[in-house]
mmCIF file of N, CA and C and ligand atoms in Angstrom:
data_model
loop_
_atom_site.group_PDB
_atom_site.id
_atom_site.type_symbol
_atom_site.label_atom_id
_atom_site.label_comp_id
_atom_site.label_asym_id
_atom_site.label_seq_id
_atom_site.Cartn_x
_atom_site.Cartn_y
_atom_site.Cartn_z
ATOM 1 N N MET A 1 147.575 98.284 125.260
ATOM 2 C CA MET A 1 146.501 97.342 124.885
ATOM 3 C C MET A 1 145.817 97.826 123.610
ATOM 4 N N VAL A 2 145.810 96.998 122.620
ATOM 5 C CA VAL A 2 145.241 97.368 121.330
ATOM 6 C C VAL A 2 143.725 97.471 121.417
ATOM 7 N N SER A 3 143.135 96.583 122.193
ATOM 8 C CA SER A 3 141.718 96.351 122.001
ATOM 9 C C SER A 3 140.874 96.840 123.152
ATOM 10 N N GLY A 4 139.842 97.570 122.814
ATOM 11 C CA GLY A 4 138.696 97.648 123.695
ATOM 12 C C GLY A 4 137.884 96.441 123.323
ATOM 13 N N THR A 5 136.580 96.594 123.241
ATOM 14 C CA THR A 5 135.803 95.459 122.757
ATOM 15 C C THR A 5 135.542 95.606 121.270
ATOM 16 N N GLY A 6 136.056 96.698 120.658
ATOM 17 C CA GLY A 6 135.799 96.971 119.253
ATOM 18 C C GLY A 6 136.260 95.873 118.320
ATOM 19 N N ASP A 7 137.296 95.127 118.736
ATOM 20 C CA ASP A 7 137.790 94.104 117.820
ATOM 21 C C ASP A 7 137.210 92.728 118.107
ATOM 22 N N VAL A 8 136.313 92.602 119.076
ATOM 23 C CA VAL A 8 135.700 91.287 119.320
ATOM 24 C C VAL A 8 134.931 90.795 118.093
ATOM 25 N N PRO A 9 134.106 91.639 117.448
ATOM 26 C CA PRO A 9 133.436 91.145 116.241
ATOM 27 C C PRO A 9 134.433 90.691 115.169
ATOM 28 N N MET A 10 135.580 91.359 115.085
ATOM 29 C CA MET A 10 136.613 90.943 114.130
ATOM 30 C C MET A 10 137.123 89.545 114.472
ATOM 31 N N LYS A 11 137.274 89.283 115.777
ATOM 32 C CA LYS A 11 137.753 87.969 116.216
ATOM 33 C C LYS A 11 136.692 86.894 115.974
ATOM 34 N N ILE A 12 135.445 87.241 116.216
ATOM 35 C CA ILE A 12 134.364 86.288 115.945
ATOM 36 C C ILE A 12 134.349 85.949 114.458
ATOM 37 N N ARG A 13 134.543 86.966 113.608
ATOM 38 C CA ARG A 13 134.595 86.725 112.167
ATOM 39 C C ARG A 13 135.687 85.724 111.808
ATOM 40 N N ARG A 14 136.850 85.853 112.465
ATOM 41 C CA ARG A 14 137.939 84.935 112.151
ATOM 42 C C ARG A 14 137.596 83.504 112.577
ATOM 43 N N VAL A 15 137.005 83.350 113.773
ATOM 44 C CA VAL A 15 136.618 82.013 114.236
ATOM 45 C C VAL A 15 135.623 81.386 113.253
ATOM 46 N N ILE A 16 134.650 82.170 112.817
ATOM 47 C CA ILE A 16 133.660 81.643 111.882
ATOM 48 C C ILE A 16 134.341 81.220 110.581
ATOM 49 N N PHE A 17 135.261 82.054 110.103
ATOM 50 C CA PHE A 17 136.001 81.714 108.873
ATOM 51 C C PHE A 17 136.771 80.408 109.051
ATOM 52 N N GLU A 18 137.438 80.263 110.194
ATOM 53 C CA GLU A 18 138.319 79.107 110.378
ATOM 54 C C GLU A 18 137.565 77.828 110.724
ATOM 55 N N LYS A 19 136.447 77.941 111.451
ATOM 56 C CA LYS A 19 135.804 76.743 111.998
ATOM 57 C C LYS A 19 134.413 76.452 111.442
ATOM 58 N N PHE A 20 133.724 77.473 110.997
ATOM 59 C CA PHE A 20 132.311 77.273 110.643
ATOM 60 C C PHE A 20 131.996 77.860 109.270
ATOM 61 N N ASN A 21 132.947 77.761 108.355
ATOM 62 C CA ASN A 21 132.777 78.436 107.066
ATOM 63 C C ASN A 21 131.981 77.581 106.084
ATOM 64 N N ASP A 22 130.739 77.318 106.439
ATOM 65 C CA ASP A 22 129.861 76.496 105.619
ATOM 66 C C ASP A 22 128.425 76.921 105.932
ATOM 67 N N PRO A 23 127.700 77.420 104.922
ATOM 68 C CA PRO A 23 126.343 77.934 105.169
ATOM 69 C C PRO A 23 125.377 76.873 105.703
ATOM 70 N N ASN A 24 125.712 75.580 105.559
ATOM 71 C CA ASN A 24 124.829 74.530 106.061
ATOM 72 C C ASN A 24 125.082 74.181 107.520
ATOM 73 N N LEU A 25 126.178 74.722 108.053
ATOM 74 C CA LEU A 25 126.605 74.367 109.402
ATOM 75 C C LEU A 25 125.932 75.261 110.425
ATOM 76 N N ARG A 26 125.508 74.633 111.539
ATOM 77 C CA ARG A 26 125.032 75.436 112.668
ATOM 78 C C ARG A 26 126.143 75.539 113.689
ATOM 79 N N PHE A 27 126.201 76.658 114.339
ATOM 80 C CA PHE A 27 127.152 76.798 115.439
ATOM 81 C C PHE A 27 126.514 77.687 116.501
ATOM 82 N N THR A 28 127.035 77.610 117.714
ATOM 83 C CA THR A 28 126.436 78.386 118.801
ATOM 84 C C THR A 28 127.369 79.493 119.261
ATOM 85 N N ASN A 29 126.774 80.470 119.922
ATOM 86 C CA ASN A 29 127.567 81.527 120.547
ATOM 87 C C ASN A 29 128.538 80.922 121.571
ATOM 88 N N ASP A 30 128.109 79.857 122.259
ATOM 89 C CA ASP A 30 128.979 79.218 123.257
ATOM 90 C C ASP A 30 130.231 78.630 122.615
ATOM 91 N N GLU A 31 130.044 77.956 121.474
ATOM 92 C CA GLU A 31 131.203 77.367 120.777
ATOM 93 C C GLU A 31 132.194 78.444 120.343
ATOM 94 N N VAL A 32 131.655 79.512 119.766
ATOM 95 C CA VAL A 32 132.523 80.603 119.325
ATOM 96 C C VAL A 32 133.238 81.213 120.528
ATOM 97 N N PHE A 33 132.501 81.394 121.606
ATOM 98 C CA PHE A 33 133.072 81.993 122.811
ATOM 99 C C PHE A 33 134.208 81.134 123.364
ATOM 100 N N GLU A 34 134.002 79.819 123.426
ATOM 101 C CA GLU A 34 135.057 78.917 123.920
ATOM 102 C C GLU A 34 136.314 79.032 123.065
ATOM 103 N N MET A 35 136.134 79.141 121.754
ATOM 104 C CA MET A 35 137.294 79.268 120.865
ATOM 105 C C MET A 35 138.010 80.593 121.067
ATOM 106 N N LEU A 36 137.235 81.640 121.303
ATOM 107 C CA LEU A 36 137.853 82.939 121.571
ATOM 108 C C LEU A 36 138.632 82.892 122.883
ATOM 109 N N ARG A 37 138.063 82.218 123.874
ATOM 110 C CA ARG A 37 138.755 82.080 125.158
ATOM 111 C C ARG A 37 140.059 81.310 124.986
ATOM 112 N N ALA A 38 139.982 80.212 124.250
ATOM 113 C CA ALA A 38 141.178 79.393 124.014
ATOM 114 C C ALA A 38 142.234 80.201 123.271
ATOM 115 N N ASP A 39 141.769 81.203 122.518
ATOM 116 C CA ASP A 39 142.658 82.018 121.714
ATOM 117 C C ASP A 39 143.124 83.270 122.466
ATOM 118 N N GLY A 40 142.799 83.347 123.765
ATOM 119 C CA GLY A 40 143.330 84.434 124.578
ATOM 120 C C GLY A 40 142.429 85.643 124.739
ATOM 121 N N LEU A 41 141.139 85.450 124.524
ATOM 122 C CA LEU A 41 140.204 86.556 124.784
ATOM 123 C C LEU A 41 140.319 86.959 126.250
ATOM 124 N N GLU A 42 140.269 88.244 126.489
ATOM 125 C CA GLU A 42 140.333 88.787 127.844
ATOM 126 C C GLU A 42 139.394 87.999 128.777
ATOM 127 N N SER A 43 139.964 87.494 129.899
ATOM 128 C CA SER A 43 139.213 86.523 130.699
ATOM 129 C C SER A 43 138.081 87.141 131.515
ATOM 130 N N SER A 44 138.051 88.473 131.598
ATOM 131 C CA SER A 44 136.955 89.098 132.335
ATOM 132 C C SER A 44 135.663 89.111 131.516
ATOM 133 N N LEU A 45 135.769 88.848 130.230
ATOM 134 C CA LEU A 45 134.574 88.884 129.387
ATOM 135 C C LEU A 45 133.764 87.597 129.549
ATOM 136 N N THR A 46 132.442 87.749 129.592
ATOM 137 C CA THR A 46 131.555 86.595 129.750
ATOM 138 C C THR A 46 130.730 86.413 128.475
ATOM 139 N N ILE A 47 130.003 85.298 128.441
ATOM 140 C CA ILE A 47 129.150 85.040 127.281
ATOM 141 C C ILE A 47 128.120 86.168 127.113
ATOM 142 N N ASP A 48 127.685 86.743 128.232
ATOM 143 C CA ASP A 48 126.728 87.853 128.137
ATOM 144 C C ASP A 48 127.338 89.073 127.449
ATOM 145 N N ASP A 49 128.651 89.250 127.651
ATOM 146 C CA ASP A 49 129.324 90.377 126.997
ATOM 147 C C ASP A 49 129.404 90.191 125.482
ATOM 148 N N MET A 50 129.222 88.951 125.024
ATOM 149 C CA MET A 50 129.298 88.674 123.584
ATOM 150 C C MET A 50 128.026 89.081 122.858
ATOM 151 N N GLU A 51 126.924 89.162 123.610
ATOM 152 C CA GLU A 51 125.608 89.409 123.003
ATOM 153 C C GLU A 51 125.593 90.583 122.016
ATOM 154 N N PRO A 52 126.091 91.769 122.428
ATOM 155 C CA PRO A 52 126.044 92.888 121.464
ATOM 156 C C PRO A 52 126.909 92.643 120.227
ATOM 157 N N HIS A 53 127.960 91.843 120.380
ATOM 158 C CA HIS A 53 128.835 91.580 119.235
ATOM 159 C C HIS A 53 128.154 90.656 118.226
ATOM 160 N N PHE A 54 127.449 89.639 118.746
ATOM 161 C CA PHE A 54 126.695 88.771 117.839
ATOM 162 C C PHE A 54 125.555 89.555 117.183
ATOM 163 N N LYS A 55 124.950 90.450 117.967
ATOM 164 C CA LYS A 55 123.880 91.283 117.409
ATOM 165 C C LYS A 55 124.429 92.132 116.266
ATOM 166 N N GLN A 56 125.611 92.705 116.483
ATOM 167 C CA GLN A 56 126.233 93.517 115.437
ATOM 168 C C GLN A 56 126.476 92.689 114.170
ATOM 169 N N LEU A 57 126.957 91.451 114.354
ATOM 170 C CA LEU A 57 127.252 90.612 113.187
ATOM 171 C C LEU A 57 125.969 90.189 112.465
ATOM 172 N N ARG A 58 124.868 90.090 113.214
ATOM 173 C CA ARG A 58 123.575 89.841 112.571
ATOM 174 C C ARG A 58 123.181 91.042 111.737
ATOM 175 N N GLU A 59 123.339 92.229 112.320
ATOM 176 C CA GLU A 59 122.939 93.455 111.619
ATOM 177 C C GLU A 59 123.827 93.718 110.403
ATOM 178 N N GLU A 60 125.078 93.330 110.496
ATOM 179 C CA GLU A 60 125.990 93.534 109.368
ATOM 180 C C GLU A 60 125.744 92.525 108.251
ATOM 181 N N GLY A 61 124.983 91.472 108.567
ATOM 182 C CA GLY A 61 124.616 90.528 107.515
ATOM 183 C C GLY A 61 125.546 89.340 107.372
ATOM 184 N N LEU A 62 126.345 89.055 108.405
ATOM 185 C CA LEU A 62 127.218 87.883 108.339
ATOM 186 C C LEU A 62 126.487 86.617 108.776
ATOM 187 N N ILE A 63 125.733 86.710 109.868
ATOM 188 C CA ILE A 63 125.099 85.527 110.457
ATOM 189 C C ILE A 63 123.611 85.756 110.645
ATOM 190 N N ARG A 64 122.889 84.649 110.746
ATOM 191 C CA ARG A 64 121.456 84.755 111.069
ATOM 192 C C ARG A 64 121.130 83.772 112.179
ATOM 193 N N PRO A 65 120.230 84.175 113.067
ATOM 194 C CA PRO A 65 119.871 83.300 114.183
ATOM 195 C C PRO A 65 118.954 82.180 113.714
ATOM 196 N N ILE A 66 119.182 80.980 114.250
ATOM 197 C CA ILE A 66 118.387 79.807 113.886
ATOM 198 C C ILE A 66 117.481 79.407 115.041
ATOM 199 N N ALA A 67 118.036 79.443 116.253
ATOM 200 C CA ALA A 67 117.283 79.004 117.428
ATOM 201 C C ALA A 67 117.941 79.559 118.667
ATOM 202 N N GLN A 68 117.191 79.490 119.758
ATOM 203 C CA GLN A 68 117.739 79.970 121.021
ATOM 204 C C GLN A 68 117.177 79.140 122.156
ATOM 205 N N ASN A 69 118.027 78.817 123.139
ATOM 206 C CA ASN A 69 117.607 78.103 124.335
ATOM 207 C C ASN A 69 118.331 78.737 125.520
ATOM 208 N N PHE A 70 117.622 79.482 126.315
ATOM 209 C CA PHE A 70 118.243 80.280 127.376
ATOM 210 C C PHE A 70 119.330 81.158 126.761
ATOM 211 N N THR A 71 120.581 81.063 127.228
ATOM 212 C CA THR A 71 121.589 81.974 126.671
ATOM 213 C C THR A 71 122.280 81.407 125.440
ATOM 214 N N THR A 72 121.956 80.158 125.086
ATOM 215 C CA THR A 72 122.596 79.566 123.906
ATOM 216 C C THR A 72 121.836 79.957 122.648
ATOM 217 N N GLN A 73 122.580 80.513 121.687
ATOM 218 C CA GLN A 73 121.979 80.883 120.407
ATOM 219 C C GLN A 73 122.660 80.097 119.297
ATOM 220 N N TRP A 74 121.863 79.574 118.394
ATOM 221 C CA TRP A 74 122.403 78.887 117.220
ATOM 222 C C TRP A 74 122.362 79.844 116.038
ATOM 223 N N PHE A 75 123.415 79.785 115.242
ATOM 224 C CA PHE A 75 123.511 80.650 114.065
ATOM 225 C C PHE A 75 123.927 79.851 112.841
ATOM 226 N N LYS A 76 123.646 80.430 111.683
ATOM 227 C CA LYS A 76 124.248 79.996 110.432
ATOM 228 C C LYS A 76 124.785 81.237 109.737
ATOM 229 N N ILE A 77 125.783 81.046 108.885
ATOM 230 C CA ILE A 77 126.218 82.171 108.058
ATOM 231 C C ILE A 77 125.325 82.232 106.816
ATOM 232 N N PHE A 78 125.171 83.416 106.253
ATOM 233 C CA PHE A 78 124.352 83.571 105.051
ATOM 234 C C PHE A 78 125.036 82.949 103.846
ATOM 235 N N ASP A 79 126.347 83.166 103.758
ATOM 236 C CA ASP A 79 127.108 82.609 102.642
ATOM 237 C C ASP A 79 128.547 82.457 103.110
ATOM 238 N N THR A 80 129.347 81.769 102.323
ATOM 239 C CA THR A 80 130.720 81.503 102.757
ATOM 240 C C THR A 80 131.478 82.800 103.020
ATOM 241 N N VAL A 81 132.463 82.670 103.894
ATOM 242 C CA VAL A 81 133.239 83.816 104.341
ATOM 243 C C VAL A 81 134.593 83.781 103.646
ATOM 244 N N LYS A 82 135.039 84.949 103.224
ATOM 245 C CA LYS A 82 136.275 85.073 102.485
ATOM 246 C C LYS A 82 137.249 85.965 103.255
ATOM 247 N N ARG A 83 138.535 85.645 103.123
ATOM 248 C CA ARG A 83 139.551 86.473 103.789
ATOM 249 C C ARG A 83 140.073 87.535 102.830
ATOM 250 N N TYR A 84 140.232 88.732 103.348
ATOM 251 C CA TYR A 84 140.819 89.825 102.575
ATOM 252 C C TYR A 84 141.979 90.410 103.369
ATOM 253 N N SER A 85 142.990 90.863 102.675
ATOM 254 C CA SER A 85 144.026 91.676 103.321
ATOM 255 C C SER A 85 143.685 93.116 103.031
ATOM 256 N N CYS A 86 143.336 93.851 104.071
ATOM 257 C CA CYS A 86 142.946 95.244 103.862
ATOM 258 C C CYS A 86 144.202 96.085 103.663
ATOM 259 N N LYS A 87 144.270 96.788 102.542
ATOM 260 C CA LYS A 87 145.460 97.600 102.254
ATOM 261 C C LYS A 87 145.493 98.867 103.094
ATOM 262 N N SER A 88 144.338 99.307 103.567
ATOM 263 C CA SER A 88 144.299 100.545 104.356
ATOM 264 C C SER A 88 144.796 100.344 105.779
ATOM 265 N N CYS A 89 144.289 99.300 106.465
ATOM 266 C CA CYS A 89 144.682 99.115 107.864
ATOM 267 C C CYS A 89 145.689 97.985 108.035
ATOM 268 N N GLY A 90 145.954 97.249 106.975
ATOM 269 C CA GLY A 90 146.962 96.195 107.037
ATOM 270 C C GLY A 90 146.511 94.935 107.759
ATOM 271 N N GLN A 91 145.225 94.839 108.083
ATOM 272 C CA GLN A 91 144.734 93.656 108.796
ATOM 273 C C GLN A 91 144.157 92.616 107.841
ATOM 274 N N GLU A 92 144.200 91.359 108.323
ATOM 275 C CA GLU A 92 143.448 90.306 107.669
ATOM 276 C C GLU A 92 142.011 90.413 108.168
ATOM 277 N N VAL A 93 141.064 90.518 107.258
ATOM 278 C CA VAL A 93 139.667 90.664 107.664
ATOM 279 C C VAL A 93 138.816 89.630 106.934
ATOM 280 N N TYR A 94 137.635 89.382 107.466
ATOM 281 C CA TYR A 94 136.809 88.278 106.992
ATOM 282 C C TYR A 94 135.407 88.785 106.729
ATOM 283 N N LEU A 95 134.937 88.570 105.507
ATOM 284 C CA LEU A 95 133.614 89.065 105.116
ATOM 285 C C LEU A 95 132.821 87.954 104.448
ATOM 286 N N GLY A 96 131.528 87.906 104.785
ATOM 287 C CA GLY A 96 130.630 87.028 104.049
ATOM 288 C C GLY A 96 130.475 87.532 102.626
ATOM 289 N N ARG A 97 130.256 86.597 101.690
ATOM 290 C CA ARG A 97 130.175 86.985 100.281
ATOM 291 C C ARG A 97 129.010 87.914 99.991
ATOM 292 N N LEU A 98 127.985 87.892 100.821
ATOM 293 C CA LEU A 98 126.832 88.753 100.579
ATOM 294 C C LEU A 98 126.973 90.114 101.254
ATOM 295 N N GLU A 99 128.030 90.289 102.023
ATOM 296 C CA GLU A 99 128.203 91.568 102.720
ATOM 297 C C GLU A 99 128.833 92.607 101.790
ATOM 298 N N PRO A 100 128.595 93.898 102.090
ATOM 299 C CA PRO A 100 129.283 94.954 101.330
ATOM 300 C C PRO A 100 130.796 94.794 101.488
ATOM 301 N N ARG A 101 131.536 95.115 100.438
ATOM 302 C CA ARG A 101 132.994 94.946 100.464
ATOM 303 C C ARG A 101 133.635 96.129 101.179
ATOM 304 N N VAL A 102 133.384 96.189 102.481
ATOM 305 C CA VAL A 102 133.901 97.271 103.312
ATOM 306 C C VAL A 102 134.640 96.643 104.476
ATOM 307 N N CYS A 103 135.821 97.159 104.791
ATOM 308 C CA CYS A 103 136.618 96.618 105.887
ATOM 309 C C CYS A 103 135.825 96.675 107.204
ATOM 310 N N PRO A 104 135.692 95.522 107.900
ATOM 311 C CA PRO A 104 134.918 95.504 109.139
ATOM 312 C C PRO A 104 135.677 96.058 110.350
ATOM 313 N N ASN A 105 136.931 96.445 110.150
ATOM 314 C CA ASN A 105 137.669 97.088 111.228
ATOM 315 C C ASN A 105 137.029 98.448 111.509
ATOM 316 N N PRO A 106 136.479 98.646 112.735
ATOM 317 C CA PRO A 106 135.747 99.896 113.002
ATOM 318 C C PRO A 106 136.614 101.159 112.856
ATOM 319 N N GLN A 107 137.949 100.990 112.971
ATOM 320 C CA GLN A 107 138.826 102.149 112.801
ATOM 321 C C GLN A 107 139.188 102.388 111.319
ATOM 322 N N CYS A 108 138.690 101.541 110.450
ATOM 323 C CA CYS A 108 139.143 101.606 109.060
ATOM 324 C C CYS A 108 137.983 101.883 108.111
ATOM 325 N N LYS A 109 137.135 100.879 107.900
ATOM 326 C CA LYS A 109 135.945 101.021 107.044
ATOM 327 C C LYS A 109 136.288 101.342 105.586
ATOM 328 N N ALA A 110 137.502 100.998 105.151
ATOM 329 C CA ALA A 110 137.870 101.257 103.757
ATOM 330 C C ALA A 110 137.165 100.266 102.833
ATOM 331 N N ALA A 111 137.009 100.650 101.585
ATOM 332 C CA ALA A 111 136.481 99.728 100.571
ATOM 333 C C ALA A 111 137.536 98.675 100.281
ATOM 334 N N LEU A 112 137.094 97.433 100.105
ATOM 335 C CA LEU A 112 138.039 96.343 99.836
ATOM 336 C C LEU A 112 137.973 95.945 98.363
HETATM 337 ZN ZN1 ZN B 201 140.865 97.970 106.945
#
């Protein structure tokens, strides 16, 4: 098994790039979670397990919270998200334009 939960933020980044790559768009943690589930996210994980990952993406500067209603959180991205091929780890990674150009793969962290 490749993944602990370390790559969940990487997967969330990809969903945002593919589905919500517009700074004017709002999206919820629930929508992202459903897409991750449809994409084969480990079924034991719940929306509550996503909380620290969304928090991490807020701290990294990809997304900002807009509103919250019980467990549903609305977010927007700060700026459009771009895909990079990281030469160090060989992964496709996704970074907001305002984020530092550093690979978000926790095992890599190379400059992009
Ligand atoms: Zn990398």
